[in-house]
PDB file of C-alpha atoms in Angstrom:
ATOM      1  CA  MET A  19      49.703  80.390 -65.329  1.00 44.00           C
ATOM      2  CA  ASN A  20      52.749  80.129 -63.072  1.00 51.00           C
ATOM      3  CA  ALA A  21      54.344  83.559 -62.831  1.00 48.00           C
ATOM      4  CA  LEU A  22      56.328  84.967 -59.967  1.00 49.00           C
ATOM      5  CA  ALA A  23      55.045  88.139 -58.403  1.00 52.00           C
ATOM      6  CA  SER A  24      57.127  91.257 -58.844  1.00 55.00           C
ATOM      7  CA  LYS A  25      58.599  93.064 -55.844  1.00 64.00           C
ATOM      8  CA  ALA A  26      56.031  95.821 -56.324  1.00 61.00           C
ATOM      9  CA  GLN A  27      53.193  93.266 -56.241  1.00 56.00           C
ATOM     10  CA  LEU A  28      54.649  91.684 -53.106  1.00 59.00           C
ATOM     11  CA  ARG A  29      54.954  95.091 -51.399  1.00 71.00           C
ATOM     12  CA  ARG A  30      51.391  95.981 -52.386  1.00 76.00           C
ATOM     13  CA  GLY A  31      50.174  92.626 -51.012  1.00 80.00           C
ATOM     14  CA  PHE A  32      51.946  93.292 -47.721  1.00 86.00           C
ATOM     15  CA  TRP A  33      50.470  96.804 -47.373  1.00 89.00           C
ATOM     16  CA  LEU A  34      46.978  95.586 -48.253  1.00 92.00           C
ATOM     17  CA  ARG A  35      47.242  92.956 -45.528  1.00 94.00           C
ATOM     18  CA  ALA A  36      48.689  95.501 -43.103  1.00 93.00           C
ATOM     19  CA  LEU A  37      45.699  97.776 -43.728  1.00 95.00           C
ATOM     20  CA  VAL A  38      43.590  94.995 -42.205  1.00 95.00           C
ATOM     21  CA  THR A  39      45.897  93.426 -39.612  1.00 96.00           C
ATOM     22  CA  VAL A  40      47.178  96.598 -37.940  1.00 96.00           C
ATOM     23  CA  PRO A  41      43.778  98.182 -37.209  1.00 96.00           C
ATOM     24  CA  LEU A  42      42.355  94.771 -36.272  1.00 97.00           C
ATOM     25  CA  VAL A  43      45.076  94.047 -33.702  1.00 97.00           C
ATOM     26  CA  VAL A  44      44.956  97.612 -32.322  1.00 97.00           C
ATOM     27  CA  LEU A  45      41.151  97.545 -32.040  1.00 96.00           C
ATOM     28  CA  LEU A  46      41.144  94.147 -30.351  1.00 96.00           C
ATOM     29  CA  GLY A  47      43.773  95.341 -27.879  1.00 94.00           C
ATOM     30  CA  PHE A  48      41.927  98.478 -26.991  1.00 91.00           C
ATOM     31  CA  GLY A  49      38.626  96.589 -26.936  1.00 92.00           C
ATOM     32  CA  SER A  50      40.076  94.396 -24.203  1.00 90.00           C
ATOM     33  CA  ALA A  51      41.058  97.542 -22.310  1.00 85.00           C
ATOM     34  CA  MET A  52      37.524  98.900 -22.644  1.00 87.00           C
ATOM     35  CA  VAL A  53      36.116  95.733 -21.041  1.00 88.00           C
ATOM     36  CA  ALA A  54      38.430  96.247 -18.088  1.00 85.00           C
ATOM     37  CA  PRO A  55      39.526  99.862 -17.560  1.00 85.00           C
ATOM     38  CA  ALA A  56      43.047 100.214 -16.181  1.00 86.00           C
ATOM     39  CA  GLY A  57      45.164 102.895 -14.558  1.00 83.00           C
ATOM     40  CA  ASP A  58      43.380 105.924 -13.123  1.00 83.00           C
ATOM     41  CA  GLN A  59      40.113 104.703 -14.667  1.00 86.00           C
ATOM     42  CA  ASN A  60      40.035 101.740 -12.310  1.00 90.00           C
ATOM     43  CA  PRO A  61      39.314 102.495  -8.611  1.00 91.00           C
ATOM     44  CA  TRP A  62      40.530  99.063  -7.542  1.00 92.00           C
ATOM     45  CA  PHE A  63      43.852  99.473  -9.326  1.00 91.00           C
ATOM     46  CA  THR A  64      44.412 102.974  -7.923  1.00 91.00           C
ATOM     47  CA  ALA A  65      43.907 101.548  -4.413  1.00 92.00           C
ATOM     48  CA  LEU A  66      46.729  99.012  -4.874  1.00 93.00           C
ATOM     49  CA  ALA A  67      50.274  99.610  -3.661  1.00 94.00           C
ATOM     50  CA  LYS A  68      52.632  99.998  -6.634  1.00 95.00           C
ATOM     51  CA  PRO A  69      56.314  99.023  -6.894  1.00 96.00           C
ATOM     52  CA  ALA A  70      59.090 101.499  -7.624  1.00 96.00           C
ATOM     53  CA  ILE A  71      59.381 100.190 -11.201  1.00 96.00           C
ATOM     54  CA  GLN A  72      55.760 101.161 -11.998  1.00 96.00           C
ATOM     55  CA  PRO A  73      55.804 103.435 -15.084  1.00 96.00           C
ATOM     56  CA  PRO A  74      53.435 106.396 -15.209  1.00 93.00           C
ATOM     57  CA  ASN A  75      49.920 105.398 -16.294  1.00 90.00           C
ATOM     58  CA  ILE A  76      50.268 107.269 -19.610  1.00 92.00           C
ATOM     59  CA  ALA A  77      53.101 104.905 -20.631  1.00 95.00           C
ATOM     60  CA  PHE A  78      50.786 101.916 -20.953  1.00 93.00           C
ATOM     61  CA  PRO A  79      48.483 103.085 -23.784  1.00 93.00           C
ATOM     62  CA  VAL A  80      51.466 104.557 -25.634  1.00 95.00           C
ATOM     63  CA  VAL A  81      53.546 101.386 -25.356  1.00 97.00           C
ATOM     64  CA  TRP A  82      50.633  99.082 -26.147  1.00 96.00           C
ATOM     65  CA  THR A  83      49.679 101.114 -29.224  1.00 96.00           C
ATOM     66  CA  ILE A  84      53.225 100.776 -30.561  1.00 98.00           C
ATOM     67  CA  LEU A  85      53.319  97.069 -29.729  1.00 98.00           C
ATOM     68  CA  TYR A  86      49.942  96.365 -31.350  1.00 98.00           C
ATOM     69  CA  VAL A  87      51.030  98.205 -34.509  1.00 98.00           C
ATOM     70  CA  LEU A  88      54.254  96.165 -34.628  1.00 98.00           C
ATOM     71  CA  MET A  89      52.268  92.968 -34.035  1.00 98.00           C
ATOM     72  CA  GLY A  90      49.888  93.821 -36.883  1.00 98.00           C
ATOM     73  CA  LEU A  91      52.783  94.590 -39.232  1.00 97.00           C
ATOM     74  CA  ALA A  92      54.560  91.368 -38.261  1.00 97.00           C
ATOM     75  CA  LEU A  93      51.380  89.403 -38.897  1.00 97.00           C
ATOM     76  CA  ALA A  94      50.990  91.072 -42.306  1.00 96.00           C
ATOM     77  CA  LEU A  95      54.558  90.063 -43.188  1.00 95.00           C
ATOM     78  CA  VAL A  96      53.889  86.447 -42.276  1.00 95.00           C
ATOM     79  CA  LEU A  97      50.534  86.396 -44.091  1.00 95.00           C
ATOM     80  CA  SER A  98      52.282  87.812 -47.164  1.00 93.00           C
ATOM     81  CA  ALA A  99      54.761  84.937 -47.160  1.00 90.00           C
ATOM     82  CA  ARG A 100      52.532  82.670 -49.247  1.00 86.00           C
ATOM     83  CA  GLY A 101      53.888  79.188 -49.506  1.00 84.00           C
ATOM     84  CA  ALA A 102      56.462  79.741 -46.763  1.00 88.00           C
ATOM     85  CA  ARG A 103      57.152  76.728 -44.626  1.00 95.00           C
ATOM     86  CA  GLY A 104      55.699  77.103 -41.111  1.00 95.00           C
ATOM     87  CA  ARG A 105      53.422  80.011 -42.081  1.00 95.00           C
ATOM     88  CA  THR A 106      50.172  78.356 -40.959  1.00 96.00           C
ATOM     89  CA  ALA A 107      51.640  77.309 -37.597  1.00 97.00           C
ATOM     90  CA  ALA A 108      53.068  80.806 -37.076  1.00 98.00           C
ATOM     91  CA  VAL A 109      49.682  82.409 -37.723  1.00 98.00           C
ATOM     92  CA  ALA A 110      47.954  79.917 -35.397  1.00 98.00           C
ATOM     93  CA  LEU A 111      50.478  80.712 -32.646  1.00 98.00           C
ATOM     94  CA  PHE A 112      49.903  84.421 -33.202  1.00 98.00           C
ATOM     95  CA  VAL A 113      46.140  84.016 -32.805  1.00 98.00           C
ATOM     96  CA  LEU A 114      46.622  81.936 -29.648  1.00 98.00           C
ATOM     97  CA  GLN A 115      49.032  84.397 -28.018  1.00 98.00           C
ATOM     98  CA  LEU A 116      46.760  87.320 -28.962  1.00 98.00           C
ATOM     99  CA  ALA A 117      43.781  85.589 -27.313  1.00 98.00           C
ATOM    100  CA  VAL A 118      45.836  85.067 -24.148  1.00 98.00           C
ATOM    101  CA  ASN A 119      47.003  88.702 -24.318  1.00 97.00           C
ATOM    102  CA  LEU A 120      43.429  89.954 -24.609  1.00 96.00           C
ATOM    103  CA  ALA A 121      42.299  87.771 -21.700  1.00 96.00           C
ATOM    104  CA  TRP A 122      44.812  89.172 -19.223  1.00 95.00           C
ATOM    105  CA  SER A 123      43.323  92.650 -18.709  1.00 93.00           C
ATOM    106  CA  PRO A 124      39.808  91.471 -17.810  1.00 94.00           C
ATOM    107  CA  ILE A 125      41.215  88.761 -15.534  1.00 95.00           C
ATOM    108  CA  PHE A 126      43.317  91.277 -13.620  1.00 94.00           C
ATOM    109  CA  PHE A 127      41.539  94.637 -13.893  1.00 93.00           C
ATOM    110  CA  ARG A 128      37.908  93.504 -13.927  1.00 93.00           C
ATOM    111  CA  PHE A 129      37.783  90.213 -12.044  1.00 93.00           C
ATOM    112  CA  HIS A 130      40.833  90.836  -9.784  1.00 93.00           C
ATOM    113  CA  LYS A 131      42.024  87.234 -10.055  1.00 92.00           C
ATOM    114  CA  LEU A 132      45.714  87.690  -9.281  1.00 92.00           C
ATOM    115  CA  ASP A 133      46.697  84.015  -9.188  1.00 92.00           C
ATOM    116  CA  LEU A 134      45.045  83.360 -12.546  1.00 95.00           C
ATOM    117  CA  ALA A 135      46.520  86.586 -13.959  1.00 95.00           C
ATOM    118  CA  LEU A 136      50.003  85.375 -12.963  1.00 93.00           C
ATOM    119  CA  ILE A 137      49.474  82.080 -14.806  1.00 96.00           C
ATOM    120  CA  VAL A 138      48.136  83.935 -17.852  1.00 97.00           C
ATOM    121  CA  ILE A 139      50.997  86.443 -18.044  1.00 97.00           C
ATOM    122  CA  VAL A 140      53.658  83.728 -17.715  1.00 96.00           C
ATOM    123  CA  ALA A 141      51.873  81.700 -20.405  1.00 98.00           C
ATOM    124  CA  LEU A 142      51.738  84.841 -22.543  1.00 98.00           C
ATOM    125  CA  ALA A 143      55.489  85.386 -22.231  1.00 98.00           C
ATOM    126  CA  VAL A 144      56.127  81.787 -23.324  1.00 98.00           C
ATOM    127  CA  LEU A 145      53.647  82.045 -26.214  1.00 98.00           C
ATOM    128  CA  VAL A 146      55.120  85.340 -27.421  1.00 98.00           C
ATOM    129  CA  ALA A 147      58.615  83.796 -27.410  1.00 98.00           C
ATOM    130  CA  VAL A 148      57.407  80.748 -29.352  1.00 98.00           C
ATOM    131  CA  THR A 149      55.449  82.955 -31.791  1.00 98.00           C
ATOM    132  CA  MET A 150      58.498  85.167 -32.273  1.00 98.00           C
ATOM    133  CA  VAL A 151      60.618  82.136 -33.213  1.00 98.00           C
ATOM    134  CA  ALA A 152      57.904  80.865 -35.586  1.00 98.00           C
ATOM    135  CA  PHE A 153      57.628  84.309 -37.218  1.00 98.00           C
ATOM    136  CA  TRP A 154      61.422  84.531 -37.445  1.00 97.00           C
ATOM    137  CA  ARG A 155      61.496  81.274 -39.405  1.00 97.00           C
ATOM    138  CA  VAL A 156      58.934  82.605 -41.888  1.00 96.00           C
ATOM    139  CA  ARG A 157      60.257  86.181 -42.143  1.00 95.00           C
ATOM    140  CA  THR A 158      63.201  87.355 -40.029  1.00 96.00           C
ATOM    141  CA  LEU A 159      61.844  90.902 -39.874  1.00 96.00           C
ATOM    142  CA  ALA A 160      58.497  89.631 -38.561  1.00 97.00           C
ATOM    143  CA  GLY A 161      60.285  87.855 -35.710  1.00 98.00           C
ATOM    144  CA  LEU A 162      62.314  90.965 -34.921  1.00 98.00           C
ATOM    145  CA  MET A 163      59.137  93.046 -34.808  1.00 98.00           C
ATOM    146  CA  LEU A 164      57.895  90.901 -31.909  1.00 98.00           C
ATOM    147  CA  LEU A 165      61.062  91.403 -29.847  1.00 98.00           C
ATOM    148  CA  PRO A 166      59.835  94.648 -28.169  1.00 98.00           C
ATOM    149  CA  TYR A 167      56.565  92.875 -27.373  1.00 98.00           C
ATOM    150  CA  LEU A 168      58.413  90.013 -25.699  1.00 98.00           C
ATOM    151  CA  ALA A 169      60.563  92.481 -23.738  1.00 98.00           C
ATOM    152  CA  TRP A 170      57.481  94.397 -22.565  1.00 98.00           C
ATOM    153  CA  VAL A 171      55.594  91.242 -21.551  1.00 98.00           C
ATOM    154  CA  CYS A 172      58.635  90.086 -19.555  1.00 97.00           C
ATOM    155  CA  PHE A 173      58.816  93.507 -17.868  1.00 97.00           C
ATOM    156  CA  ALA A 174      55.055  93.407 -17.254  1.00 96.00           C
ATOM    157  CA  SER A 175      55.446  89.968 -15.671  1.00 96.00           C
ATOM    158  CA  VAL A 176      58.002  91.318 -13.200  1.00 96.00           C
ATOM    159  CA  LEU A 177      55.875  94.405 -12.556  1.00 96.00           C
ATOM    160  CA  PHE A 178      52.746  92.323 -11.991  1.00 94.00           C
ATOM    161  CA  SER A 179      54.625  89.955  -9.697  1.00 94.00           C
ATOM    162  CA  GLN A 180      55.707  92.918  -7.565  1.00 95.00           C
ATOM    163  CA  VAL A 181      52.185  94.385  -7.517  1.00 94.00           C
ATOM    164  CA  ARG A 182      50.885  90.980  -6.461  1.00 94.00           C
ATOM    165  CA  ASP A 183      53.482  90.670  -3.676  1.00 94.00           C
ATOM    166  CA  LEU A 184      52.728  94.183  -2.394  1.00 95.00           C
ATOM    167  CA  ASN A 185      48.980  93.490  -2.281  1.00 93.00           C
ATOM    168  CA  PRO A 186      48.281  90.121  -0.655  1.00 90.00           C
ATOM    169  CA  ASP A 187      44.741  91.324   0.170  1.00 88.00           C
ATOM    170  CA  ALA A 188      43.951  92.606  -3.336  1.00 86.00           C
ATOM    171  CA  GLU A 189      40.599  90.826  -3.488  1.00 79.00           C
ATOM    172  CA  LYS A 190      39.498  92.549  -0.256  1.00 77.00           C
ATOM    173  CA  ILE A 191      40.609  95.849  -1.770  1.00 76.00           C
ATOM    174  CA  ALA A 192      38.495  94.923  -4.811  1.00 63.00           C
ATOM    175  CA  SER A 193      35.390  94.533  -2.676  1.00 57.00           C
ATOM    176  CA  ALA A 194      36.012  97.785  -0.809  1.00 57.00           C
ATOM    177  CA  ALA A 195      36.779  99.723  -4.018  1.00 52.00           C
ATOM    178  CA  SER A 196      33.679  98.316  -5.742  1.00 54.00           C
ATOM    179  CA  ASN A 197      31.465  99.174  -2.770  1.00 52.00           C
ATOM    180  CA  ALA A 198      32.881 102.717  -2.628  1.00 53.00           C
ATOM    181  CA  HIS A 199      32.365 103.124  -6.391  1.00 50.00           C
ATOM    182  CA  ILE A 200      28.752 101.889  -6.160  1.00 47.00           C
ATOM    183  CA  HIS A 201      28.137 104.205  -3.192  1.00 47.00           C
ATOM    184  CA  LEU A 202      29.474 107.224  -5.130  1.00 49.00           C
ATOM    185  CA  GLU A 203      27.258 106.390  -8.132  1.00 52.00           C
ATOM    186  CA  THR A 204      24.128 106.262  -5.967  1.00 51.00           C
ATOM    187  CA  LEU A 205      24.734 109.688  -4.457  1.00 53.00           C
TER     188      LEU A 205
END
């Protein structure tokens, strides 16, 4: 039987997908943060010099929660576009950029690999831009929903670059911060 879905059925399909994609993206994002604590939870990061453009630490979980929700909703829109041209490629790009996104925090906050973190964040910015265009072609609104994400990743790239420039000895700071943290735990 070849019948077109009603608008109500399409809306219901979107919301059912969103009930999976939004929590999944949010949980993956915060799971990455749990692997590599950031902000005040990370002694190494607190020891680093910060640039003037550094937002308060509370801004990061708030912004990332909003971005992950928007990403999940955008993904649900694209997944709901059954039969749309470019849908499979758009979803594959989304998965790839999300994997790169999730890799950045452990690389920077846990392993303190600043050169690799720079490569990853620049690659992420490019992948988000490409994913945004692919989403836009499937559903304009889905592409628009990734625009704040792209803006934040570009800002984060500049912020990270400044943190990196201000801390040429970050790996030495990592060793000292880790040793101090281990010493405090043994007391």
